Structure formats: structure tokens, C-alpha cells
Short mmCIF file of C-alpha atoms in Angstrom, two decimals:
data_model
loop_
_atom_site.label_atom_id
_atom_site.label_comp_id
_atom_site.label_asym_id
_atom_site.label_seq_id
_atom_site.Cartn_x
_atom_site.Cartn_y
_atom_site.Cartn_z
CA MET A 116 -14.45 87.43 20.07
CA GLU A 117 -17.87 87.11 18.42
CA GLN A 118 -16.95 85.77 14.94
CA THR A 119 -19.23 84.82 12.10
CA PRO A 120 -20.56 81.32 12.83
CA LYS A 121 -19.35 78.37 10.74
CA LEU A 122 -22.92 77.29 10.21
CA ARG A 123 -26.13 79.25 10.66
CA PHE A 124 -29.70 78.00 10.39
CA ASP A 125 -32.18 80.85 10.10
CA LYS A 126 -35.90 80.00 10.49
CA VAL A 127 -35.63 76.81 8.49
CA ASP A 128 -38.87 75.00 7.68
CA MET A 129 -39.11 71.66 5.97
CA VAL A 130 -42.40 70.34 4.66
CA PHE A 131 -42.59 67.06 2.75
CA PHE A 132 -45.39 66.75 0.21
CA ARG A 133 -46.55 63.29 -0.74
CA PRO A 134 -49.20 62.43 -3.32
CA ASN A 135 -52.69 61.82 -1.89
CA GLN A 136 -51.55 62.44 1.66
CA PRO A 137 -51.52 65.53 3.85
CA PRO A 138 -48.17 67.34 3.84
CA VAL A 139 -45.87 66.61 6.77
CA GLN A 140 -44.03 69.37 8.57
CA VAL A 141 -40.70 67.86 9.51
CA LEU A 142 -38.94 71.03 10.68
CA LYS A 143 -40.51 74.17 12.06
CA SER A 144 -38.59 77.42 12.32
CA ILE A 145 -35.20 75.96 13.20
CA SER A 146 -32.60 78.59 14.04
CA PHE A 147 -29.18 78.04 15.58
CA ASP A 148 -25.53 78.92 15.14
CA VAL A 149 -22.53 76.64 15.19
CA GLY A 150 -19.33 78.49 16.06
CA ALA A 151 -15.88 77.73 14.64
CA GLY A 152 -14.23 74.73 16.27
CA GLU A 153 -17.35 73.75 18.19
CA PHE A 154 -18.52 70.18 18.67
CA VAL A 155 -22.31 70.31 18.41
CA CYS A 156 -24.60 67.33 18.94
CA LEU A 157 -28.12 67.28 17.51
CA LEU A 158 -30.09 65.12 19.93
CA GLY A 159 -33.70 64.02 19.79
CA PRO A 160 -36.14 61.16 19.33
CA SER A 161 -36.82 59.64 15.91
CA GLY A 162 -39.04 61.91 13.86
CA CYS A 163 -37.51 65.10 15.23
CA GLY A 164 -35.84 65.79 11.89
CA LYS A 165 -32.24 65.73 13.10
CA SER A 166 -31.03 63.86 10.03
CA THR A 167 -33.05 66.25 7.86
CA ILE A 168 -31.20 69.16 9.45
CA LEU A 169 -27.90 67.47 8.66
CA ASN A 170 -28.91 66.78 5.07
CA ILE A 171 -29.97 70.41 4.64
CA ALA A 172 -26.64 71.58 6.04
CA ALA A 173 -24.87 69.22 3.63
CA GLY A 174 -26.87 70.71 0.76
CA LEU A 175 -28.36 67.35 -0.17
CA ILE A 176 -31.92 68.63 0.30
CA ARG A 177 -33.35 72.12 0.07
CA PRO A 178 -35.38 73.57 2.93
CA SER A 179 -38.97 74.68 2.22
CA ALA A 180 -38.28 78.03 3.85
CA GLY A 181 -35.48 79.83 5.66
CA THR A 182 -31.80 80.05 4.90
CA VAL A 183 -28.68 78.10 5.77
CA THR A 184 -25.29 79.79 5.68
CA ALA A 185 -21.96 78.00 5.84
CA GLY A 186 -19.21 80.48 6.65
CA SER A 187 -20.19 83.46 4.54
CA ARG A 188 -21.80 81.47 1.72
CA LEU A 189 -25.43 80.54 1.34
CA VAL A 190 -25.89 76.78 1.12
CA THR A 191 -27.44 75.91 -2.23
CA GLY A 192 -25.96 72.46 -2.80
CA PRO A 193 -23.32 70.04 -1.59
CA GLY A 194 -19.72 71.18 -1.41
CA TRP A 195 -16.43 69.83 -0.19
CA ASP A 196 -16.35 72.52 2.52
CA ARG A 197 -19.01 70.48 4.34
CA GLY A 198 -17.85 66.88 4.66
CA VAL A 199 -20.37 64.22 5.60
CA VAL A 200 -19.88 60.94 7.45
CA PHE A 201 -22.85 58.62 6.95
CA GLN A 202 -24.14 55.92 9.27
CA GLU A 203 -23.95 53.46 6.34
CA TYR A 204 -20.23 54.31 5.83
CA ALA A 205 -20.86 54.95 2.10
CA LEU A 206 -17.45 53.70 1.02
CA PHE A 207 -17.20 52.99 -2.69
CA PRO A 208 -17.00 49.18 -2.73
CA TRP A 209 -14.89 48.97 -5.89
CA LEU A 210 -12.10 51.10 -4.41
CA THR A 211 -9.56 50.17 -1.74
CA VAL A 212 -9.47 52.15 1.50
CA ARG A 213 -6.68 54.31 0.16
CA GLU A 214 -8.39 54.91 -3.18
CA ASN A 215 -11.54 55.92 -1.34
CA VAL A 216 -9.56 58.47 0.64
CA VAL A 217 -7.77 59.80 -2.46
CA LEU A 218 -11.04 60.07 -4.39
CA GLY A 219 -12.44 62.59 -1.94
CA ALA A 220 -9.31 64.67 -1.79
CA LYS A 221 -9.16 65.07 -5.56
CA SER A 222 -12.13 67.40 -5.50
CA GLY A 223 -11.16 69.37 -2.42
CA ALA A 224 -7.67 70.74 -2.09
CA GLY A 225 -7.00 70.31 -5.81
CA LYS A 226 -3.84 68.24 -5.75
CA VAL A 227 -3.29 64.77 -4.42
CA ASP A 228 -0.82 64.81 -1.54
CA HIS A 229 0.02 61.18 -0.82
CA VAL A 230 2.08 61.91 2.27
CA ARG A 231 -0.89 63.66 3.81
CA PHE A 232 -3.21 60.71 3.02
CA ASP A 233 -0.94 58.20 4.64
CA HIS A 234 -0.81 60.54 7.59
CA PHE A 235 -4.60 60.60 7.76
CA LEU A 236 -4.85 56.87 7.41
CA GLY A 237 -2.03 56.12 9.81
CA VAL A 238 -1.95 58.72 12.55
CA THR A 239 -5.48 60.01 12.45
CA THR A 240 -7.56 56.91 11.95
CA GLY A 241 -5.22 53.94 12.40
CA MET A 242 -6.10 52.47 9.02
CA TYR A 243 -2.63 52.41 7.46
CA ALA A 244 -2.28 48.63 7.74
CA HIS A 245 -5.61 48.19 5.96
CA LYS A 246 -5.09 50.78 3.26
CA ASP A 247 -5.05 48.30 0.37
CA LYS A 248 -8.10 46.35 1.50
CA LEU A 249 -11.51 46.52 -0.11
CA PRO A 250 -14.45 47.76 1.99
CA LYS A 251 -15.98 44.28 2.05
CA GLU A 252 -12.94 42.98 3.90
CA LEU A 253 -13.36 45.48 6.75
CA SER A 254 -15.40 45.38 9.94
CA GLY A 255 -17.99 48.07 10.61
CA GLY A 256 -15.64 50.03 12.84
CA MET A 257 -12.85 49.95 10.28
CA LYS A 258 -15.23 51.01 7.52
CA GLN A 259 -16.29 54.02 9.53
CA ARG A 260 -12.64 54.87 10.29
CA ALA A 261 -11.94 54.77 6.55
CA ALA A 262 -14.98 56.96 5.87
CA ILE A 263 -13.82 59.48 8.46
CA ALA A 264 -10.36 59.51 6.89
CA ARG A 265 -11.93 60.14 3.51
CA THR A 266 -13.91 63.09 4.82
CA LEU A 267 -10.86 64.53 6.58
CA ALA A 268 -8.67 64.17 3.50
CA ASN A 269 -11.02 66.53 1.70
CA ASP A 270 -10.12 69.11 4.36
CA PRO A 271 -13.66 70.38 4.97
CA GLU A 272 -14.54 73.37 7.12
CA ILE A 273 -17.33 71.51 8.87
CA ILE A 274 -17.75 67.78 9.43
CA LEU A 275 -21.38 66.64 9.45
CA MET A 276 -21.89 63.23 11.03
CA ASP A 277 -25.20 61.37 10.74
CA GLU A 278 -25.35 58.83 13.58
CA PRO A 279 -21.93 57.60 12.44
CA PHE A 280 -21.51 55.06 15.26
CA GLY A 281 -25.14 53.93 15.39
CA ALA A 282 -24.50 50.58 13.73
CA LEU A 283 -21.41 49.69 15.78
CA ASP A 284 -21.11 47.53 18.89
CA PRO A 285 -20.63 49.47 22.18
CA TYR A 286 -16.89 48.76 22.49
CA THR A 287 -16.11 49.86 18.95
CA ARG A 288 -18.40 52.85 19.40
CA GLU A 289 -16.47 54.07 22.45
CA ALA A 290 -13.13 53.55 20.71
CA LEU A 291 -14.30 55.57 17.72
CA GLN A 292 -15.76 58.30 19.92
CA ASP A 293 -12.35 58.73 21.56
CA GLN A 294 -10.63 58.73 18.21
CA LEU A 295 -13.03 61.35 16.93
CA VAL A 296 -12.36 63.55 19.95
CA GLU A 297 -8.61 63.25 19.28
CA ILE A 298 -9.12 64.24 15.67
CA TRP A 299 -11.35 67.11 16.66
CA SER A 300 -9.00 68.51 19.30
CA ALA A 301 -5.98 68.15 17.00
CA SER A 302 -7.60 69.68 13.91
CA ARG A 303 -10.00 72.11 15.63
CA LYS A 304 -12.57 71.29 12.95
CA THR A 305 -16.18 72.25 13.49
CA ILE A 306 -18.33 69.16 13.98
CA MET A 307 -22.08 68.71 13.88
CA PHE A 308 -22.97 65.26 15.11
CA VAL A 309 -26.43 63.66 14.99
CA THR A 310 -27.25 61.08 17.64
CA HIS A 311 -30.15 59.71 19.62
CA SER A 312 -27.95 58.64 22.52
CA VAL A 313 -27.97 60.97 25.52
CA GLU A 314 -24.70 59.43 26.79
CA GLU A 315 -22.99 59.96 23.46
CA ALA A 316 -24.13 63.58 23.28
CA ALA A 317 -23.08 64.30 26.88
CA TYR A 318 -19.64 62.73 26.34
CA LEU A 319 -18.82 64.32 22.98
CA ALA A 320 -20.56 67.65 22.70
CA GLY A 321 -19.65 71.13 23.79
CA VAL A 322 -23.13 72.17 22.76
CA VAL A 323 -26.17 69.90 22.73
CA ILE A 324 -29.06 71.03 20.55
CA LEU A 325 -32.14 69.27 21.82
CA LEU A 326 -35.03 68.73 19.42
CA LYS A 327 -38.59 67.57 19.83
CA ALA A 328 -40.60 65.64 17.29
CA HIS A 329 -43.78 66.21 15.20
CA PRO A 330 -42.98 68.80 14.06
CA GLY A 331 -39.23 68.98 14.60
CA GLU A 332 -38.60 72.03 16.72
CA LEU A 333 -35.72 73.34 18.76
CA LYS A 334 -36.36 72.58 22.40
CA ALA A 335 -33.25 73.72 24.20
CA VAL A 336 -29.55 74.37 23.76
CA ILE A 337 -27.48 72.90 26.57
CA ARG A 338 -23.84 73.87 26.96
CA ASN A 339 -21.46 71.24 28.24
CA GLU A 340 -18.42 72.99 29.72
CA THR A 341 -16.85 69.78 31.05
CA ARG A 342 -13.10 69.97 30.38
CA TRP A 343 -11.18 67.45 28.32
CA PRO A 344 -10.08 64.77 28.89
CA ARG A 345 -13.54 63.68 29.93
CA GLU A 346 -14.28 60.52 31.78
CA ARG A 347 -17.31 58.41 30.92
CA ALA A 348 -19.87 58.05 33.71
CA SER A 349 -18.14 60.77 35.74
CA GLU A 350 -20.26 62.90 38.11
CA GLU A 351 -19.99 65.86 35.78
CA LEU A 352 -21.17 64.00 32.67
CA ILE A 353 -23.98 62.27 34.54
CA GLY A 354 -25.04 65.72 35.67
CA ILE A 355 -25.18 66.82 32.02
CA GLU A 356 -27.16 63.70 31.09
CA ARG A 357 -29.56 64.42 33.91
CA ALA A 358 -30.00 68.01 32.73
CA ILE A 359 -30.68 66.79 29.16
CA ARG A 360 -33.23 64.23 30.34
CA ARG A 361 -34.95 66.80 32.54
CA VAL A 362 -35.47 69.10 29.53
CA GLU A 363 -36.53 66.15 27.36
CA ARG A 364 -39.33 65.28 29.76
CA THR A 365 -40.85 68.74 29.77
CA MET B 110 -27.53 21.29 16.87
CA SER B 111 -24.26 22.98 17.70
CA SER B 112 -22.36 19.70 18.01
CA GLU B 113 -23.59 18.77 14.55
CA LEU B 114 -22.23 22.03 13.21
CA ASN B 115 -18.88 21.43 14.88
CA ALA B 116 -18.59 17.99 13.33
CA ASP B 117 -19.08 19.51 9.88
CA LEU B 118 -16.39 22.06 10.56
CA ALA B 119 -13.97 19.48 11.91
CA PHE B 120 -14.16 17.08 8.93
CA PRO B 121 -15.00 19.18 5.90
CA GLU B 122 -12.85 17.10 3.51
CA ARG B 123 -14.21 13.79 4.62
CA GLN B 124 -17.71 15.06 4.20
CA ARG B 125 -17.13 16.30 0.70
CA VAL B 126 -15.59 13.04 -0.53
CA LEU B 127 -18.31 10.79 0.83
CA ASP B 128 -21.30 12.94 -0.04
CA PHE B 129 -23.15 11.45 -3.02
CA SER B 130 -26.37 13.27 -2.17
CA LEU B 131 -28.05 15.80 -4.46
CA GLN B 132 -27.01 18.52 -1.95
CA ASN B 133 -23.39 18.20 -3.01
CA PRO B 134 -22.69 20.52 -5.99
CA ARG B 135 -19.76 18.34 -7.13
CA ALA B 136 -21.89 15.22 -7.20
CA MET B 137 -24.58 17.16 -9.04
CA ARG B 138 -22.11 18.12 -11.75
CA VAL B 139 -21.18 14.47 -12.28
CA TYR B 140 -24.85 13.46 -12.45
CA LYS B 141 -25.59 16.16 -15.00
CA ALA B 142 -22.68 15.03 -17.20
CA PHE B 143 -24.01 11.50 -16.93
CA THR B 144 -27.46 12.62 -18.12
CA LEU B 145 -25.89 14.12 -21.23
CA ILE B 146 -23.84 11.01 -21.96
CA ALA B 147 -26.88 8.79 -21.42
CA PHE B 148 -28.91 10.87 -23.86
CA VAL B 149 -26.27 10.66 -26.60
CA ALA B 150 -25.83 6.92 -25.99
CA ALA B 151 -29.59 6.33 -26.22
CA TRP B 152 -29.71 8.30 -29.46
CA GLN B 153 -26.90 6.21 -30.90
CA ALA B 154 -28.63 3.01 -29.74
CA ILE B 155 -31.92 4.05 -31.37
CA ASP B 156 -30.05 4.73 -34.61
CA LEU B 157 -28.50 1.27 -34.40
CA ILE B 158 -31.89 -0.37 -33.85
CA ASN B 159 -33.32 1.70 -36.71
CA SER B 160 -30.66 0.45 -39.09
CA VAL B 161 -32.21 -3.02 -38.61
CA LEU B 162 -35.92 -2.19 -38.22
CA HIS B 163 -36.12 0.96 -40.45
CA PHE B 164 -38.92 2.69 -38.56
CA TYR B 165 -37.77 6.17 -39.61
CA ASN B 166 -35.73 7.64 -42.42
CA PRO B 167 -32.09 7.86 -41.16
CA LEU B 168 -31.40 10.63 -43.65
CA LEU B 169 -33.60 12.96 -41.59
CA ILE B 170 -32.01 12.17 -38.22
CA PRO B 171 -28.35 11.24 -38.39
CA SER B 172 -26.70 9.45 -35.47
CA PRO B 173 -24.32 11.24 -33.06
CA LEU B 174 -21.44 9.35 -34.66
CA ASP B 175 -22.47 10.56 -38.13
CA ILE B 176 -22.52 14.13 -36.85
CA VAL B 177 -19.11 13.86 -35.21
CA ARG B 178 -17.66 12.32 -38.38
CA LYS B 179 -19.17 15.12 -40.45
CA ALA B 180 -17.84 17.76 -38.07
CA MET B 181 -14.34 16.27 -38.29
CA ALA B 182 -14.56 16.22 -42.08
CA LEU B 183 -15.68 19.84 -42.21
CA TRP B 184 -12.94 20.79 -39.76
CA SER B 185 -10.20 19.06 -41.75
CA THR B 186 -11.08 21.01 -44.91
CA GLY B 187 -11.08 24.25 -42.91
CA ALA B 188 -14.67 25.03 -43.91
CA LEU B 189 -16.08 24.82 -40.40
CA GLN B 190 -13.43 27.17 -38.96
CA LYS B 191 -14.12 29.68 -41.74
CA HIS B 192 -17.84 29.71 -40.89
CA ILE B 193 -17.19 29.92 -37.14
CA VAL B 194 -14.82 32.86 -37.53
CA ALA B 195 -17.22 34.70 -39.84
CA SER B 196 -20.20 34.29 -37.51
CA MET B 197 -18.26 35.13 -34.36
CA MET B 198 -16.73 38.22 -35.93
CA ARG B 199 -20.19 39.45 -36.88
CA VAL B 200 -21.56 38.87 -33.39
CA PHE B 201 -18.63 40.48 -31.58
CA LEU B 202 -18.47 43.47 -33.94
CA GLY B 203 -22.23 43.93 -33.77
CA VAL B 204 -22.20 43.93 -29.98
CA ALA B 205 -19.21 46.30 -30.04
CA ILE B 206 -21.21 48.73 -32.18
CA ALA B 207 -24.12 48.57 -29.73
CA PHE B 208 -21.88 48.91 -26.65
CA VAL B 209 -21.32 52.68 -26.39
CA PRO B 210 -24.81 53.85 -27.48
CA ALA B 211 -26.39 51.33 -25.08
CA ILE B 212 -24.34 52.62 -22.13
CA VAL B 213 -24.90 56.28 -22.96
CA LEU B 214 -28.65 55.91 -23.45
CA GLY B 215 -29.10 53.45 -20.56
CA VAL B 216 -27.34 55.72 -18.08
CA GLY B 217 -28.96 58.79 -19.64
CA ILE B 218 -32.48 57.48 -19.31
CA ALA B 219 -31.88 56.38 -15.73
CA ARG B 220 -30.18 59.55 -14.53
CA SER B 221 -31.37 62.46 -16.69
CA ARG B 222 -34.98 63.48 -17.05
CA ILE B 223 -34.27 65.32 -20.29
CA VAL B 224 -32.72 62.23 -21.89
CA GLU B 225 -35.60 60.16 -20.54
CA VAL B 226 -38.22 62.46 -22.08
CA VAL B 227 -36.49 62.61 -25.46
CA PHE B 228 -35.50 58.98 -25.94
CA GLU B 229 -37.61 56.71 -23.78
CA PRO B 230 -40.91 56.91 -25.72
CA LEU B 231 -39.18 55.99 -28.98
CA ILE B 232 -37.17 53.20 -27.38
CA GLU B 233 -40.25 51.76 -25.69
CA LEU B 234 -42.15 51.89 -28.99
CA ILE B 235 -39.48 49.95 -30.86
CA ARG B 236 -38.68 47.52 -28.02
CA PRO B 237 -41.52 45.01 -28.56
CA ILE B 238 -40.65 44.62 -32.25
CA PRO B 239 -38.79 41.32 -32.74
CA PRO B 240 -35.43 42.10 -34.38
CA LEU B 241 -36.21 39.66 -37.18
CA ALA B 242 -39.13 41.85 -38.26
CA VAL B 243 -36.78 44.68 -39.22
CA LEU B 244 -34.14 42.53 -40.93
CA PRO B 245 -35.66 42.92 -44.44
CA MET B 246 -35.71 46.71 -43.96
CA PHE B 247 -32.09 46.71 -42.83
CA ILE B 248 -31.17 44.78 -45.96
CA LEU B 249 -32.91 47.38 -48.12
CA TRP B 250 -31.24 50.24 -46.27
CA PHE B 251 -27.77 48.85 -45.70
CA GLY B 252 -27.41 46.38 -48.56
CA ILE B 253 -26.85 42.64 -48.53
CA GLY B 254 -23.24 42.92 -47.39
CA GLU B 255 -21.65 42.88 -43.94
CA LEU B 256 -23.07 46.24 -42.86
CA SER B 257 -26.70 45.17 -42.67
CA LYS B 258 -25.77 42.08 -40.65
CA LEU B 259 -23.65 44.06 -38.19
CA ILE B 260 -26.33 46.67 -37.68
CA PHE B 261 -28.93 43.96 -37.27
CA ILE B 262 -26.92 42.28 -34.49
CA ALA B 263 -26.16 45.66 -32.93
CA PHE B 264 -29.90 46.39 -32.94
CA ALA B 265 -30.70 43.13 -31.16
CA ALA B 266 -27.88 43.52 -28.61
CA PHE B 267 -28.57 47.21 -28.00
CA TYR B 268 -31.88 46.62 -26.28
CA VAL B 269 -30.55 43.94 -23.98
CA ILE B 270 -27.51 45.96 -22.92
CA MET B 271 -29.39 49.24 -22.63
CA THR B 272 -32.16 47.78 -20.49
CA THR B 273 -29.67 46.15 -18.12
CA VAL B 274 -27.63 49.35 -17.86
CA ALA B 275 -30.70 51.56 -17.29
CA LEU B 276 -32.00 49.32 -14.53
CA SER B 277 -28.58 49.23 -12.90
CA ALA B 278 -27.97 52.97 -13.13
CA ALA B 279 -31.39 53.71 -11.63
CA ASN B 280 -30.63 51.47 -8.67
CA ILE B 281 -27.25 52.81 -7.58
CA ASP B 282 -27.18 53.06 -3.78
CA VAL B 283 -28.46 56.54 -2.86
CA VAL B 284 -25.94 56.81 -0.03
CA LEU B 285 -23.07 56.35 -2.48
CA ILE B 286 -24.46 59.08 -4.69
CA ARG B 287 -24.88 61.37 -1.71
CA ALA B 288 -21.35 60.59 -0.55
CA ALA B 289 -20.00 61.43 -3.99
CA ARG B 290 -21.89 64.73 -4.08
CA THR B 291 -20.72 65.79 -0.62
CA LEU B 292 -17.16 64.94 -1.63
CA GLY B 293 -17.58 67.42 -4.45
CA ILE B 294 -17.55 64.86 -7.26
CA LYS B 295 -19.73 66.15 -10.07
CA GLY B 296 -20.11 66.47 -13.82
CA TRP B 297 -18.12 64.10 -16.01
CA ARG B 298 -16.11 62.91 -13.01
CA PHE B 299 -19.33 61.70 -11.35
CA TYR B 300 -20.17 59.52 -14.33
CA ARG B 301 -16.64 58.25 -14.88
CA GLU B 302 -15.65 57.59 -11.28
CA ILE B 303 -18.95 56.74 -9.59
CA VAL B 304 -21.69 55.72 -12.05
CA PHE B 305 -19.55 53.66 -14.42
CA PRO B 306 -17.83 51.53 -11.75
CA ALA B 307 -21.13 51.13 -9.89
CA ILE B 308 -22.91 49.74 -12.96
CA SER B 309 -19.93 47.83 -14.38
CA PRO B 310 -20.91 44.39 -12.99
CA ASP B 311 -24.40 44.73 -14.47
CA LEU B 312 -22.96 46.15 -17.69
CA PHE B 313 -20.88 43.01 -17.96
CA VAL B 314 -24.00 40.90 -17.52
CA GLY B 315 -25.66 43.04 -20.18
CA VAL B 316 -22.82 42.38 -22.63
CA ARG B 317 -23.07 38.66 -21.88
CA LEU B 318 -26.80 38.74 -22.62
CA GLY B 319 -26.17 40.93 -25.67
CA LEU B 320 -23.76 38.35 -27.07
CA SER B 321 -26.38 35.64 -26.45
CA ALA B 322 -28.94 37.74 -28.32
CA GLY B 323 -26.37 38.18 -31.09
CA PHE B 324 -25.88 34.42 -31.46
CA VAL B 325 -29.66 33.97 -31.51
CA VAL B 326 -30.19 36.34 -34.43
CA ILE B 327 -26.98 35.83 -36.41
CA VAL B 328 -28.26 32.64 -38.03
CA ALA B 329 -31.34 34.33 -39.44
CA SER B 330 -29.33 37.15 -40.97
CA GLU B 331 -26.95 34.61 -42.50
CA PHE B 332 -29.85 32.68 -44.04
CA ILE B 333 -30.44 35.72 -46.22
CA ALA B 334 -27.73 36.77 -48.61
CA ALA B 335 -24.52 35.48 -47.08
CA ASP B 336 -21.72 33.41 -48.55
CA VAL B 337 -20.05 32.46 -45.27
CA GLY B 338 -21.08 31.87 -41.66
CA LEU B 339 -22.79 29.12 -39.72
CA GLY B 340 -26.26 30.29 -40.72
CA TYR B 341 -25.23 30.17 -44.37
CA MET B 342 -23.77 26.71 -43.81
CA ILE B 343 -27.05 25.42 -42.37
CA ASN B 344 -29.18 26.98 -45.07
CA TYR B 345 -26.86 25.77 -47.84
CA ALA B 346 -26.96 22.23 -46.38
CA ARG B 347 -30.76 22.35 -46.42
CA ALA B 348 -30.73 23.02 -50.14
CA TYR B 349 -28.66 19.85 -50.69
CA PHE B 350 -30.43 17.78 -48.02
CA ARG B 351 -27.28 17.34 -45.93
CA VAL B 352 -28.90 16.95 -42.51
CA SER B 353 -25.62 16.11 -40.77
CA ASP B 354 -24.17 19.46 -41.87
CA MET B 355 -27.22 21.19 -40.46
CA PHE B 356 -26.74 19.42 -37.12
CA VAL B 357 -23.06 20.36 -37.08
CA GLY B 358 -23.92 24.01 -37.75
CA ALA B 359 -26.59 24.19 -35.07
CA LEU B 360 -24.50 22.35 -32.45
CA THR B 361 -21.48 24.53 -33.21
CA ILE B 362 -23.51 27.65 -32.45
CA GLY B 363 -24.63 26.03 -29.20
CA VAL B 364 -21.07 25.14 -28.20
CA ILE B 365 -19.75 28.63 -29.08
CA GLY B 366 -22.52 30.32 -27.13
CA TYR B 367 -21.88 28.11 -24.12
CA ALA B 368 -18.11 28.60 -24.24
CA VAL B 369 -18.33 32.39 -24.61
CA ASN B 370 -20.74 32.57 -21.70
CA LEU B 371 -18.50 30.39 -19.55
CA VAL B 372 -15.38 32.45 -20.26
CA LEU B 373 -17.23 35.68 -19.52
CA LEU B 374 -18.59 34.27 -16.26
CA ILE B 375 -15.05 33.47 -15.11
CA VAL B 376 -13.79 36.91 -16.16
CA GLU B 377 -16.77 38.48 -14.40
CA ARG B 378 -15.97 36.78 -11.11
CA ARG B 379 -12.33 37.92 -11.32
CA LEU B 380 -13.11 41.46 -12.37
CA PHE B 381 -15.79 42.23 -9.80
CA SER B 382 -14.45 40.51 -6.72
CA TRP B 383 -15.16 43.73 -4.80
CA ARG B 384 -18.87 42.94 -4.75
CA VAL B 385 -20.12 42.19 -1.27
CA ASN B 386 -22.25 39.14 -2.10
CA ASP B 387 -19.59 37.32 -4.06
CA GLU B 388 -19.76 33.99 -2.23
CA ARG B 389 -21.60 32.15 -5.01
#
């Protein structure tokens, strides 16, 4: 049963050098594995380097030391096999929702399959009715739905999400969390999700990777075996939250 | 406070019609038009008074009516149109020549360190030189024909467009660039599908400014060795002391510049409606 992990961090260090200032160690010897189909949450206070970890996994920045492997390949740069959903949505403002989605897919699977895109927009993210709108005409929640559709259309192996619902109001956030879970359970994609919300991590994750700050270090890995469908504020999830908070305090 | 706001929302039309204050943009437009009319009327009045009192030589400053009459005369013979077409063709062609090099170098300097190292020092060295200073050289190198004029305008427009493009390309939202990279968009596709659309609104502004720069310098290049064009018309009129012709030439350039700018502004608003802060 023990397969090669979808994503492996092996003793990753990250040190930022700034002129006329002492270097800052952002990450210190980070090692963890993300298995195929897992939903992993990176949880920690600001300054713990969780977004840095995500950016390293995406290949957007290079670690100072250590190696990152995605599947069987060493990560040396960005690639369509690791799709990223940003907190700032990052939709191209000059393209409609649909064109944004198509743009991503052109680099991934090779050919543009319009039936599949409409499927993504319609079934997966509920954006079909808004497919010809420009990003500026959309609400925050709709923008993030479009961005998720764009990432999915590229058919990545791993979806990296950097506090994707951080800028949304609580109602929209919960709706998108549920939608994400649906997508995840239907597609069995591997997801690494950065958040600083204990509730969000407890609700979404199968594995919570807890980090501490200054320097960013792995503190604990907490498994969340709660079965789906999960219920918010259920005894089980509150128990998980309590366990996370207990470790955080130590 | 909130009831005030509601009243505004309830009677927007009524408010707009009755608002003669300087806060109302429509009223402001009327006032500005009035200022212009008042100025021309005053000028005409002074000319009228002068025709009785003779306190300045009317040959040096013709009246607005004289200028309009002259313009109509020049138009009816077809001379004015000929000069307008010649000057405009030179400006548009010159800017067209500058267009591609300005984009390539502007984007290159902003996004490639190699291009920056190779080209920026030279460009920065030449930048402070006023285009007029190199016009005599261009005439020696490219002759007194059309070519030297076109290259001269291209030279003047190039810097404006390139600077605008470079600034714009350096300031593309980092998140968009990261998104493009993680979507696997790279190489030529990155420039064509991400960089070019991202800078296109600023590029358009650059072209607008480049055309303005073109209209500024065209006259000078037509002073020297031209047989058609508004600059030639003005210079020729000077030789024969036809001040009205000179006024017509100068005002025509002003009107063309204003009209071109206005048309491009309208096109710009249509073309880039996707911009977020488009509520101006």
C-alpha cells in the first residue's frame, strides 16, 4: 500500500538574505510527505513560513537547502502538474471567466476540450452562467470559483491552495469549502491547503501539518480520521480542534 | 447623513438638472466653453477698438475673423487639406516606425536583465538630448526628403512609447505572473498572452503621448527643407509676412492634436473596459 508520495519535502531550509540586515531563517529542516489523494492543511501563525512552503512546492521560489520532489520528479520550477490557487484569485482581468479557464488548459493537457471546460465551469464550480463575464464583474467568491476551475482545467496532479478563502466573508467561505470538498472527493486530487484557521483545517483536512514560527519548523502532524460527510461544530471536529490547539500551546 | 444620501439617490435627475455649482461636471463643461468664447470675443473687440485707435500694428496680430476667413480661403483652394494630410501622414508613419522597436525594447528592458544591460545605458545616454538637436544630423544622414522627417518623428515618439511600456511591463502584478507560470505559460506564449495584454492599456497611452510628441516636433522638421506640410506653410508665410496664414497653421496643428487625442481617449475607454478602475 505504501506508494511513492505525491509531494515530498526533504530537510528544506529557506533563508532570506536582505542587504544590510541579518539573514532571516524562514524555514528550518522541513520534511514531510503528502500521499496521493490526501487533503493536507498547513496550519500555523503568521511568520511560520506556510506560504513559503507552498511557493517552494509550486516551484516559484527555490529553497536554500534540501529537496522537494513531486511524484518522481525533482521540483526545479513551476509546472502544470502542480496547480496553484492564490488568495488574490489571480484571474487575468482582460479575459472572461471562460477564457481564463481555457488559457490554463492550453498548456496542460495539450488540446482544448470545450466540453470538459463547460463541465468544470458548470458542474464543478457552478460558474457556467457567469462564463462570459469579466473578472471585475464578479464577487470575491465567484472569482475564486473561477480560479479553482482554471486550476482544475489544467488537470494538475496536486492542487496547492494559498489561503484561498482568506478574503471571503464567512458564508461564502463555508460554501466554497463544501464545494472544494466535493471536487476533492469526486476527483481524488491531492490537495495542499494553507490556512491560519484552526476550524478550517479541522473541517477540511485529513492531515494537519502544524508549524511554529521564527524559524518556521514542523511542530506536529495531526491526522483527522473523521469520516465524510463531516458536520461543522460536531463533537468529533471540536475534538480535533482541541487537539490542534493543545499542540499549538506547547 | 444617511437621509441626505437617500435623497440624492431618490432624485438623481432632478439634482443634475438644477446643479449649477462647480461640482457638477456638466456645468463645468459649459463654463469652460464660455471662457473660450469670451476670450475670442474679447480679442475681436480689441481688434475693433484698434482699428479706430491704432495702438498696435494689425498686420502682426490679425483678428479671429481674419483668421477664420483666411482658413476658409485656404480650405477652398485645397491648400490647407494638402498640408494637413502631409503633416498627419508624417506623424502617423513616424509613430508607426517607432511602435515595434519601442515595445520590444521597453518590455525587454523591464523583463530581461540581459536586454537591460545591453541597451539601457545607451538609451539613458541619448534620452536627455532634445530631438531637435539631432535633426541636422538626421538630414545629413537620411537626406532632405521624407525619410529624415519620418525617422526624426520616430526618434521623438520612440522614447515616449518605450518609457511608458518599460514602466508598465515592470509593474505587472506579481500574482498574475506567478499564476501564468504555475499554469505552465512560458516563452513566447508568456509575452503574447500575458505581458502584452497586461501592458496594452499603458501602451495605448504611450502611443497617444507619442503622437503628441510627433505633432510637437513635426513643425520643426518641416521648417527645414520641405515643400508641403503645416510647418512648411507657417515658415513660407513668415517669408511673405502673412501672419494670418501662420495663425491658421498653428491653430490647425492644435485642433488636429486635440481631435486625435480625443478620438484615442474614446477608443481607449472602449478597448480596455476590463480594467477594474474604469469608473472615470
